[in-house]
Coordinates of C-alpha atoms in Angstrom, one line a residue:
X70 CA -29.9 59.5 12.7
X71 CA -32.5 57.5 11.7
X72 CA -36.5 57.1 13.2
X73 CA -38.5 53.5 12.8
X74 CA -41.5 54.4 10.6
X75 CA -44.7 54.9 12.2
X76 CA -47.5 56.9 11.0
X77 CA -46.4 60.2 11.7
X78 CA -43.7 59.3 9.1
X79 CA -45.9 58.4 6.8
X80 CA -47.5 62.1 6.9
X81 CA -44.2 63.7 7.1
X82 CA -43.3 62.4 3.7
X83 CA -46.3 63.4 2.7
X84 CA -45.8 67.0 3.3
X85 CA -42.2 66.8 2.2
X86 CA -43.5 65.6 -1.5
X87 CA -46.4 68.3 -1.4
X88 CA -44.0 70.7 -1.0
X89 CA -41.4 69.4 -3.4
X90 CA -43.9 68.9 -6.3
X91 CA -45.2 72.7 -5.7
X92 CA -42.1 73.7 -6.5
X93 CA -41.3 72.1 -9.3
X94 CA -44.5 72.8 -10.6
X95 CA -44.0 76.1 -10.3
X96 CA -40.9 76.4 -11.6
X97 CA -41.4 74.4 -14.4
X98 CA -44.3 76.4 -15.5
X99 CA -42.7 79.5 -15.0
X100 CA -39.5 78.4 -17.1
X101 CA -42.4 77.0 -19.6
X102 CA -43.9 81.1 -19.8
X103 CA -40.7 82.8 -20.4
X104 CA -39.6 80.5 -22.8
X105 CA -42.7 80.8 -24.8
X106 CA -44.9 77.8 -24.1
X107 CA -48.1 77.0 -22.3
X108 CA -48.1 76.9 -18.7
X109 CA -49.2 73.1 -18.5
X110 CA -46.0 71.8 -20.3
X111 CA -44.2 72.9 -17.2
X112 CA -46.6 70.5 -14.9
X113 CA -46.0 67.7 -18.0
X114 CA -41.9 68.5 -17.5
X115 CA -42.3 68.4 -13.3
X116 CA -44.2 65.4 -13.8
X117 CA -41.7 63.8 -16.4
X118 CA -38.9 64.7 -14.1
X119 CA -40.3 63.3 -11.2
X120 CA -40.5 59.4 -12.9
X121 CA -36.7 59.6 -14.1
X122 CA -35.7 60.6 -10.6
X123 CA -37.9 57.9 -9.5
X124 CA -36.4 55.4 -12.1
X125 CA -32.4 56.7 -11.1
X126 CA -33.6 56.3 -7.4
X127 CA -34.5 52.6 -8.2
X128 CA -31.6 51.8 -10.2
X129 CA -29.0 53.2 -7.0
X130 CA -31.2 51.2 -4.5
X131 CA -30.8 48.3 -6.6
X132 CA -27.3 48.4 -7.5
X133 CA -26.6 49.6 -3.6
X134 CA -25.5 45.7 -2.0
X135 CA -22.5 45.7 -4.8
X136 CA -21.9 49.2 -4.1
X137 CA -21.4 48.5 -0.2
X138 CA -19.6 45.4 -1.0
X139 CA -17.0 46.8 -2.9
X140 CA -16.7 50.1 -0.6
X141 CA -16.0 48.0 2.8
X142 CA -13.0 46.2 0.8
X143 CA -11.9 49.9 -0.3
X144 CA -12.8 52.3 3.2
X145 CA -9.1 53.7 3.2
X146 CA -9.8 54.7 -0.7
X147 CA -13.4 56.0 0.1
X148 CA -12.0 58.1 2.9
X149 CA -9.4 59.2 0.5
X150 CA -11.5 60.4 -2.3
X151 CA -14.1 62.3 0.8
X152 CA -11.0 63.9 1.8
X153 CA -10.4 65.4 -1.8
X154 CA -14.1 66.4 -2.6
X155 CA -14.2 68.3 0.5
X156 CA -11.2 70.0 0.6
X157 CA -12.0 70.5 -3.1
X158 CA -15.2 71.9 -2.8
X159 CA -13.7 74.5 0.2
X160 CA -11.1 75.6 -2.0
X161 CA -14.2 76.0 -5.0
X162 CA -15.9 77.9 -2.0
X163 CA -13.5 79.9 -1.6
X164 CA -12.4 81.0 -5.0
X165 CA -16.4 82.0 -5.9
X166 CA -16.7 84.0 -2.8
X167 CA -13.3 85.8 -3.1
X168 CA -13.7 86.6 -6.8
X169 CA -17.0 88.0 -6.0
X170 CA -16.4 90.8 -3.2
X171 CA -16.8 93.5 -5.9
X172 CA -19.8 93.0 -5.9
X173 CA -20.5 93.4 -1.9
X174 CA -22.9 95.8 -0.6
X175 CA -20.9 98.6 0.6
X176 CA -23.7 100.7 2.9
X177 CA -24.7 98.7 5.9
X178 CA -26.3 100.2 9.3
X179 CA -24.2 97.4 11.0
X180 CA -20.3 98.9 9.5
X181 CA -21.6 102.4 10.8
X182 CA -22.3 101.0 14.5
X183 CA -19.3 99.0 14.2
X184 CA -17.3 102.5 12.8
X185 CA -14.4 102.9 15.1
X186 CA -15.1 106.3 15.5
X187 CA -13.4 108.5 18.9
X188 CA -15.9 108.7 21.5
X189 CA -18.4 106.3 19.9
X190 CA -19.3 103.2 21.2
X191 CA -21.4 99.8 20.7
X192 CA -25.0 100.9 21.1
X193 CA -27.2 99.0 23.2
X194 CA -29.7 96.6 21.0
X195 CA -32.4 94.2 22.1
X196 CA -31.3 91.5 19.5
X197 CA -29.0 89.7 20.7
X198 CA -27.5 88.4 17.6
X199 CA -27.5 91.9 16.2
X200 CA -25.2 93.5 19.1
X201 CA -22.7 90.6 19.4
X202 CA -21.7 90.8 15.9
X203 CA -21.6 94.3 16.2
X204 CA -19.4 94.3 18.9
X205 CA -17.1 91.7 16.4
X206 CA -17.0 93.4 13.9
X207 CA -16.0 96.6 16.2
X208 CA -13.2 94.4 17.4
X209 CA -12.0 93.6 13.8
X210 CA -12.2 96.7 12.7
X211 CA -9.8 97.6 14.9
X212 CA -7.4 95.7 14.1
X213 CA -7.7 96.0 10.3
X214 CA -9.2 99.5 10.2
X215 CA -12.3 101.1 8.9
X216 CA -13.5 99.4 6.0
X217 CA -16.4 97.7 4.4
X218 CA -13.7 95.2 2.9
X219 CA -12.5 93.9 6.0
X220 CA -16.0 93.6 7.1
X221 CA -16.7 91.7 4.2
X222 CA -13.5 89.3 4.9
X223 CA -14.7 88.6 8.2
X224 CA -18.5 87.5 6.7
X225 CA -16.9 85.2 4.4
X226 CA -14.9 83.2 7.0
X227 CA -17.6 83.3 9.3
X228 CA -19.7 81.4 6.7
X229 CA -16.6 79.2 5.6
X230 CA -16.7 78.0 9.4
X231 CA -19.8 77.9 10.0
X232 CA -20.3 75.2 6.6
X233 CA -17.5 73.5 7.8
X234 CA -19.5 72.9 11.3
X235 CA -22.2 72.0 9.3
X236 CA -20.7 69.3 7.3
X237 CA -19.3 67.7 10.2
X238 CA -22.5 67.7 12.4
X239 CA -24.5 66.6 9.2
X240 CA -22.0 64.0 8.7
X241 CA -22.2 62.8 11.9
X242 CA -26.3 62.8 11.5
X243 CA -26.6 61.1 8.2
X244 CA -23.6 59.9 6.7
X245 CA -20.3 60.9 4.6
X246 CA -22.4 61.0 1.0
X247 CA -25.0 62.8 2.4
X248 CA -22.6 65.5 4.2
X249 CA -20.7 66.1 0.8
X250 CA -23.7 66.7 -1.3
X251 CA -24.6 69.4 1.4
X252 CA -21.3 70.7 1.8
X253 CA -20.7 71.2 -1.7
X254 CA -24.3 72.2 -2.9
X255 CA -23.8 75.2 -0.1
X256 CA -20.4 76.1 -1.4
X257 CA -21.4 76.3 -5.0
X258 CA -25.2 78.2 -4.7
X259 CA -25.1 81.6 -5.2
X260 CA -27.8 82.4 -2.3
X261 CA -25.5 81.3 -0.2
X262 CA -22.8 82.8 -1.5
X263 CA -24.2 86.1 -1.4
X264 CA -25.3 86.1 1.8
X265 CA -21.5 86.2 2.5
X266 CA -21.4 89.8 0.8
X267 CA -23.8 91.2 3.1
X268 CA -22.8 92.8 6.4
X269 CA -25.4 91.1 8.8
X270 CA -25.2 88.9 12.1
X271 CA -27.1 86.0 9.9
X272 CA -23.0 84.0 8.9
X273 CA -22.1 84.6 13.3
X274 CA -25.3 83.2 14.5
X275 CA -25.5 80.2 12.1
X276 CA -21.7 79.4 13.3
X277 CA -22.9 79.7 16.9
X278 CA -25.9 78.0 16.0
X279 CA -24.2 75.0 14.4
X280 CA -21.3 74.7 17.2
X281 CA -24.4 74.4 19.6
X282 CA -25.9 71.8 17.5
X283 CA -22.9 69.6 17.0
X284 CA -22.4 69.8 20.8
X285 CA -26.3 68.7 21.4
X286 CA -25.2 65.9 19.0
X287 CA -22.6 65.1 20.7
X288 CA -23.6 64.9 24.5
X289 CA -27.1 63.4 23.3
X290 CA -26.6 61.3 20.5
X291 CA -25.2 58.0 22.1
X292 CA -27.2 57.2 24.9
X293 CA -29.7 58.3 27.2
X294 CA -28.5 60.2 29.6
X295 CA -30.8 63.1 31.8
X296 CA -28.1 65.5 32.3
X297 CA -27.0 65.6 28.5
X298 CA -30.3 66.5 27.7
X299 CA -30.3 69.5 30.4
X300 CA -27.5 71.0 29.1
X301 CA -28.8 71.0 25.7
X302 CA -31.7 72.3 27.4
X303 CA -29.5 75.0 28.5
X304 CA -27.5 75.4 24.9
X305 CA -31.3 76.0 23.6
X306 CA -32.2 78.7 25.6
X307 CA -29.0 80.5 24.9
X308 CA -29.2 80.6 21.2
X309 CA -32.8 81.8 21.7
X310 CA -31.9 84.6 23.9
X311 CA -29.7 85.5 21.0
X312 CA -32.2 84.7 18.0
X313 CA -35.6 82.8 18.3
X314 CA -33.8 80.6 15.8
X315 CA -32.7 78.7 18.3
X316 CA -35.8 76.9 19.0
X317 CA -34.8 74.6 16.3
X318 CA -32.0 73.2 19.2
X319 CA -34.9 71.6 20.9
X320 CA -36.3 69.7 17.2
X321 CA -33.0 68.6 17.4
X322 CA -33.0 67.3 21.0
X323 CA -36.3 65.5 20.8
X324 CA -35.1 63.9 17.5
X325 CA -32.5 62.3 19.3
X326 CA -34.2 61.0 22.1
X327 CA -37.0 59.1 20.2
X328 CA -34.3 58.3 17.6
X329 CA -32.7 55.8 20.9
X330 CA -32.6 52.5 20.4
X331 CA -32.4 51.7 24.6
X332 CA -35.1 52.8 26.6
X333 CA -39.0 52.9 26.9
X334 CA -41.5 55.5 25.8
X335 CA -41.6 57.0 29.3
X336 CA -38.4 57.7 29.3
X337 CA -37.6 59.4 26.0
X338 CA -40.8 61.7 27.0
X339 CA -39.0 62.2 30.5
X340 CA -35.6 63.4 28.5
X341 CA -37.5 65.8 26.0
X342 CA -39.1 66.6 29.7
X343 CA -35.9 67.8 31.1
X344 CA -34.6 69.4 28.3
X345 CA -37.2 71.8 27.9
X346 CA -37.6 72.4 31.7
X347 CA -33.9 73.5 31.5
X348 CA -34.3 75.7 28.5
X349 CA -37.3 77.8 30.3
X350 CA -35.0 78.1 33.8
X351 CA -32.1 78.9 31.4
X352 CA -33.6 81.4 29.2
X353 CA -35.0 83.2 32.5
X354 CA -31.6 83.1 34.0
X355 CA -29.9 84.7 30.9
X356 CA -32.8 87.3 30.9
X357 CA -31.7 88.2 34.3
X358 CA -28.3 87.9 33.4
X359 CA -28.8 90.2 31.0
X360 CA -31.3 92.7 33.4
X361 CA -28.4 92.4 35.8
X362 CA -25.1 93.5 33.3
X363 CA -27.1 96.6 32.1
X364 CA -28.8 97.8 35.0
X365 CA -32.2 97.3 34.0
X366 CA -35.4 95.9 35.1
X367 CA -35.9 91.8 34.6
X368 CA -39.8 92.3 33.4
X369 CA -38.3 95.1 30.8
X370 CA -35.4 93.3 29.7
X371 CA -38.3 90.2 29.1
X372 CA -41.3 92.4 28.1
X373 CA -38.3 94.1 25.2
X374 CA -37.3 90.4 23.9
X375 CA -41.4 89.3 24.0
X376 CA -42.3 92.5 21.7
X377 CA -39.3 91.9 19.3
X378 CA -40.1 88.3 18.7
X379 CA -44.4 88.0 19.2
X380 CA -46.3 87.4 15.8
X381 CA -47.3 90.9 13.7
X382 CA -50.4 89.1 11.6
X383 CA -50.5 86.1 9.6
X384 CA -49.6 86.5 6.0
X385 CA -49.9 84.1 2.6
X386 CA -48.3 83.1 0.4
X387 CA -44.6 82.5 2.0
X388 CA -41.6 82.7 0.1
X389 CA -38.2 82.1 0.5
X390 CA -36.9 85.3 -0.1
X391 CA -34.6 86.2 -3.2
X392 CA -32.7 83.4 -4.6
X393 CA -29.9 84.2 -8.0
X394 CA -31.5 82.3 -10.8
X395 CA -34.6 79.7 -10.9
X396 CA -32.4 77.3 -11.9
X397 CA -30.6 77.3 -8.7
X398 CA -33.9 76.6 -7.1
X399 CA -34.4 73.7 -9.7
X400 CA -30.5 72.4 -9.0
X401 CA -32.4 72.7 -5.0
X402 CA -35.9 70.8 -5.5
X403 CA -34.7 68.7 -8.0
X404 CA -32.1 67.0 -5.3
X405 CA -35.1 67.3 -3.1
X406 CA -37.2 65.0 -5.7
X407 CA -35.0 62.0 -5.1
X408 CA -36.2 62.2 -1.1
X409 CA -39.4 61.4 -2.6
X410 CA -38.6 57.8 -3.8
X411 CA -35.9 57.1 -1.8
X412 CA -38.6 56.8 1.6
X413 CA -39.4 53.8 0.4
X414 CA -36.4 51.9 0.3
X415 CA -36.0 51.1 3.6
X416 CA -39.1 49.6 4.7
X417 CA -37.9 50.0 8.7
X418 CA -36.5 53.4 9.1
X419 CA -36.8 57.1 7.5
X420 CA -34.5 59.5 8.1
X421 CA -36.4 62.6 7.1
X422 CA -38.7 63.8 9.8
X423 CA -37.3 66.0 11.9
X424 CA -35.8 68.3 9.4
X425 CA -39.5 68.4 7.8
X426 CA -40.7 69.4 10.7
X427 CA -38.0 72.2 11.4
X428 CA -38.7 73.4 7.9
X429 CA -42.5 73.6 8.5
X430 CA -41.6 75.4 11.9
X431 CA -39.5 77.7 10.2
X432 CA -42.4 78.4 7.5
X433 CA -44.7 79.2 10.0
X434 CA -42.9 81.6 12.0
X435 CA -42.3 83.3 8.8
X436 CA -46.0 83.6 8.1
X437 CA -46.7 84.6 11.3
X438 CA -43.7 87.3 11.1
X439 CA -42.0 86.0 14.2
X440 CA -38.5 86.8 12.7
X441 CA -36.9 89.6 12.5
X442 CA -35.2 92.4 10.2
X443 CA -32.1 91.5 11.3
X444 CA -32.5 87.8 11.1
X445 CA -35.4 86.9 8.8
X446 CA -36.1 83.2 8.3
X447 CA -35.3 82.7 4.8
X448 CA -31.8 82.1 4.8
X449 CA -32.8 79.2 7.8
X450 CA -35.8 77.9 5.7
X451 CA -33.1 77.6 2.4
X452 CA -31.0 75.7 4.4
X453 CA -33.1 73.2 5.6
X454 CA -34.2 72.8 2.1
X455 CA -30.4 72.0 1.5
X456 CA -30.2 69.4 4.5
X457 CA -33.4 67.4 3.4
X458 CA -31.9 67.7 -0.3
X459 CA -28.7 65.5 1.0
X460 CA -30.3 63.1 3.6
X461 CA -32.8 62.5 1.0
X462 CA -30.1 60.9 -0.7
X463 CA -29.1 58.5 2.2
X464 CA -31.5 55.5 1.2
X465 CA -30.7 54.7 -1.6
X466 CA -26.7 55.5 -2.0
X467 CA -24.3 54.0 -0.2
X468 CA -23.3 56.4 2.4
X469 CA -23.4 53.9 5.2
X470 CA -20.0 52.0 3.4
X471 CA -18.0 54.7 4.1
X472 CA -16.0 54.9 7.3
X473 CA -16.2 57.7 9.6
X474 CA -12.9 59.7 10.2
X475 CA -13.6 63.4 11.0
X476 CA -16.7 62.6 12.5
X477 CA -15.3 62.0 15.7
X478 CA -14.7 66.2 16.0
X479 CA -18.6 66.7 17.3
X480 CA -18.8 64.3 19.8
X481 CA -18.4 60.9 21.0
X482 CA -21.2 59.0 19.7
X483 CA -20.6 57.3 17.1
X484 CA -22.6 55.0 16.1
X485 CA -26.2 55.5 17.2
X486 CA -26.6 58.8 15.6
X487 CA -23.6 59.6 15.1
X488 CA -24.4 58.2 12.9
X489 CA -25.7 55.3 11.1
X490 CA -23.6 57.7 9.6
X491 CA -20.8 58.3 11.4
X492 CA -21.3 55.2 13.1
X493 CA -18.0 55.4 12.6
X494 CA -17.9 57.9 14.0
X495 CA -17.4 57.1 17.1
X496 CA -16.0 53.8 16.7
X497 CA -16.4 52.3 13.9
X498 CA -18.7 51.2 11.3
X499 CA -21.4 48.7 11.1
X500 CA -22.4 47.5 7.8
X501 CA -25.6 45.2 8.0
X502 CA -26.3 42.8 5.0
X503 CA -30.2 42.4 4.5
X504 CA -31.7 39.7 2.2
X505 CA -34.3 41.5 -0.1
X506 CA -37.0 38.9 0.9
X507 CA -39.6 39.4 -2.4
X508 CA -36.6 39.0 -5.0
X509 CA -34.2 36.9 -3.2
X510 CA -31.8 38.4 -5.3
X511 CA -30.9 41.9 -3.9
X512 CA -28.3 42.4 -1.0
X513 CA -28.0 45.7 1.0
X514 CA -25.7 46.7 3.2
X515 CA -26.9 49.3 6.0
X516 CA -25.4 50.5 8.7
X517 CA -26.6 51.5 11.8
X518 CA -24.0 53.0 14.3
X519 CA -27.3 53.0 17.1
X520 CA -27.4 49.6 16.8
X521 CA -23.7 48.7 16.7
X522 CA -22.8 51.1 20.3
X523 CA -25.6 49.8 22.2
X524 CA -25.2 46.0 20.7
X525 CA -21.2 45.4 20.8
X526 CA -20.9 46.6 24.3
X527 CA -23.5 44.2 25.1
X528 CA -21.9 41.2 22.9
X529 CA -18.2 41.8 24.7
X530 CA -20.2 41.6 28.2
X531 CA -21.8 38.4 27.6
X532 CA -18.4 36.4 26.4
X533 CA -16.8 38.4 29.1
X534 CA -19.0 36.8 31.4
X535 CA -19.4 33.4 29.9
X536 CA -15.3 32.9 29.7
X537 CA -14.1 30.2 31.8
X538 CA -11.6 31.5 34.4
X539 CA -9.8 29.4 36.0
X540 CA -7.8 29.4 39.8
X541 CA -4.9 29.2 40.3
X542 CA -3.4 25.5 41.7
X543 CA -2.3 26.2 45.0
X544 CA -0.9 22.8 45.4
X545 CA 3.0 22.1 44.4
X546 CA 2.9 19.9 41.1
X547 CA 4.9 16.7 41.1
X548 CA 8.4 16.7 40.6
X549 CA 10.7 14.4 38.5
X550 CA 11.9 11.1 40.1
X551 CA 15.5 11.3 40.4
X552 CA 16.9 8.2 41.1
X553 CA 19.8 8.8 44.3
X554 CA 21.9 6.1 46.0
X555 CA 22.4 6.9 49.6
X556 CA 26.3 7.4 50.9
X557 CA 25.5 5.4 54.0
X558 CA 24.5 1.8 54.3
X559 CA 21.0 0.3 56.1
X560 CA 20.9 -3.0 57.6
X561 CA 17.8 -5.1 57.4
X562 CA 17.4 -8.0 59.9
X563 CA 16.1 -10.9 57.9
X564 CA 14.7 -12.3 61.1
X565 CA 12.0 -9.4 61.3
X566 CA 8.5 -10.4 61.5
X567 CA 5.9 -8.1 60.5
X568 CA 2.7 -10.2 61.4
X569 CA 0.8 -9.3 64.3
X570 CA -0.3 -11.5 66.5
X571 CA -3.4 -12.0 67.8
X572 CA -5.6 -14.9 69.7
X573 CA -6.6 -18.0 68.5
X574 CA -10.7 -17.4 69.3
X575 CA -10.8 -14.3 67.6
X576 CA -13.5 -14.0 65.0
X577 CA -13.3 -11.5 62.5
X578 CA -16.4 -12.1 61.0
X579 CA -18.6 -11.0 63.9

């Protein structure tokens, strides 16, 4: 999914580096401290760092035409070796999370309301995230019996699935290299690893939450079409009648519709329109929905999800919450630094915006404390760090060389946004060749799957309709002479006079 630069890009990437460069700096000066040294030798090393990912970002942009060459020969090879890093990294993912359920937290408030206890049930809560994993985990506890362990199984699959949702939909967004580098950053980094030792509803939402972003990608993403856009209008308000998280579905939806190749300004404003129109009817309809199933007022079922979710104060400075070690952070940032540089190598299109501007609206509720106990923002905010971290490495690696197989699993568009990416995704993968105008010398291939499903359809149509078809002859076509001698005999007088007779004044020239 890609945007054509304007200047709202141009500020985006400015926030983007402002907030990668704080972090570095930070975390370079705070390594610099512990180890001993002064605290502006970490803002020399940040800065330092910075240029060689600047210099390794030229050096892939330059070296990308070759690159893109040689992967179109090779596409059933390329697919091959995705194939084995991402079943690789699964199986890493799941080895690292297995060998560390000792370590799981074995008190939680959510096993004891999940207890399968005789005369007990599911209490009634006004997150909605909160009692539907409740009620799961009731379920599986059933089956398995009471214990944290089994609770602890079912987080770690949850979060399994829910990755694997996101590589696909991320995939499908911004292409095969940048969905490995997220895949396998999230399988490896112990955040997100221990998040899968804690009994909370944060590993059910974000697979709900993904499953309703791959279908927004999916109805959305290859043309523009009103009734798509309701029903992820509809998708929105669901997810945030379950968590206020799901806000970010509508990001997502407007991303798409000014990300459209076809169509004029009034009309991508008319889609983003209607979605949001059908989120506010939806999210009124599950509230009475909900009102309606428990016997309760509408305005208290609504004035209960307003209190949970209204801001409690504003508060500075933000962070994102506990991560294992700084240098998981720096492994995080540091990917992030590449983004940077890499902006500029397509002079036409960024690809970065929208998840900047999810981050910054994830920061913000944060601040303002708009997110809950249950489901506070930092495991959201992380992640989005994670995604800009692999699309940032889109420009300037050639991603758009390899074809899209799996892709295909999140929706039907393949090409548009499905990807410049996935462009295969759909159908199949356009490769463009550009001519590096200033050096004459550099060739790049990059696809762009919008292009490609709105252009080919277009191209078959016009040698469709400029193909000469011809009727059919209805007359009989001539046969051969076949010479024949007749079996009876015909007698011509010789005295036979053919001329006809006429007057002797007649005048044939008057």
């Amino acid at each position: 999914m890609s945007w054509k630069k304007n200047a709202f890009s141009y500020l985006t990437w400015i926030v983007y580096t402002l907030i990668t460069g704080t972090a570095l700096v930070s975390l370079g000066s705070t390594f610099c401290v512990e180890a001993g040294f002064a605290a502006w030798w970490g803002i020399l090393a940040s800065v330092l760092y910075m240029g060689i990912a600047g210099g390794i970002t030229f050096l892939l942009y330059k070296g990308g035409g070759a690159c893109l060459i040689f992967a179109k020969r090779n596409r059933a090879v390329f697919l091959v070796l995705e194939s084995i890093l991402v079943a690789g990294f699964f199986a890493l993912g799941c080895f690292l999370r297995v060998q560390n359920i000792g370590e799981a937290e074995t008190a939680s408030v959510y096993y004891e309301m999940a207890e399968v206890v005789s005369g007990q049930g599911i209490p009634q809560m006004v997150h909605g995230a909160a009692y539907f994993y409740v009620r799961l985990l009731h379920t599986f506890l059933l089956l398995l019996g009471n214990q944290v362990v089994a609770g602890i199984w079912l987080q770690i699959w949850l979060q399994l699935a829910a990755l694997s949702v996101l590589y696909f939909v991320m995939r499908k967004l911004s292409g095969a290299v940048s969905g490995i580098v997220i895949f396998g950053f999230c399988m490896c980094a112990p955040y997100i690893r221990q998040s899968a030792l804690v009994l909370s509803p944060g590993m059910l939402y974000f697979l709900f939450l993904g499953i309703a972003a791959g279908l927004t990608v999916g109805i959305c993403g290859s043309r523009m079409r009103f009734p798509a856009f309701a029903f992820a209008g509809v998708l929105a308000a669901l997810c945030c009648y379950i968590d206020i998280g799901g806000g970010l579905l509508l990001i997502l939806a407007a991303a798409l519709a000014f990300s459209q190749q076809g169509g004029d300004a009034g009309k991508r404003l008319a889609a983003v329109g209607i979605c949001v129109l059908a989120a506010l009817l939806g999210f009124l309809i599950f509230i009475w929905a909900d009102a309606f199933m428990s016997g309760k007022d509408f305005w208290r079922v609504a004035g209960a999800w307003l209190d949970l979710y209204r801001p409690k104060g504003f508060q500075l400075p933000f962070t994102i919450g506990p991560t294992s070690s700084g240098w998981e952070s720096f492994g995080l940032f540091g990917l992030m630094a590449f983004g940077v540089f890499s902006f500029w190598c397509d002079r036409k299109r960024e690809y970065h915006s929208v998840y900047v501007v999810a981050a910054c609206v994830i920061m913000l509720a944060s601040c303002f404390g708009i997110y809950t106990e249950e489901m506070p923002g930092y495991f959201s905010l992380y992640l989005m760090f994670v995604v800009l971290a692999g699309v940032g490495l889109k420009p300037c690696v050639c991603s758009n060389a390899l074809p899209d197989t799996l892709s295909g699993i999140v929706g039907e568009e393949a090409g548009g946004i499905t990807e410049e990416f996935c462009p295969g995704g759909e159908n199949g993968l356009s490769v463009q060749m550009q001519q590096d105008e200033e050096s004459g010398l550099n060739a790049q291939m990059q696809q762009d799957e919008e292009n490609r499903e709105r252009d080919e359809p277009a191209e078959d149509a016009a040698k469709e309709e400029k193909k000469v078809r011809y009727l059919d002859n209805p007359l009989p076509l001539p046969k051969k002479h076949v010479k024949r001698v007749m079996d009876y005999s015909i007698n011509v007088s010789c005295d036979d006079d053919f001329d006809y007779p006429i007057k002797e004044n007649d005048d044939f020239d008057m």
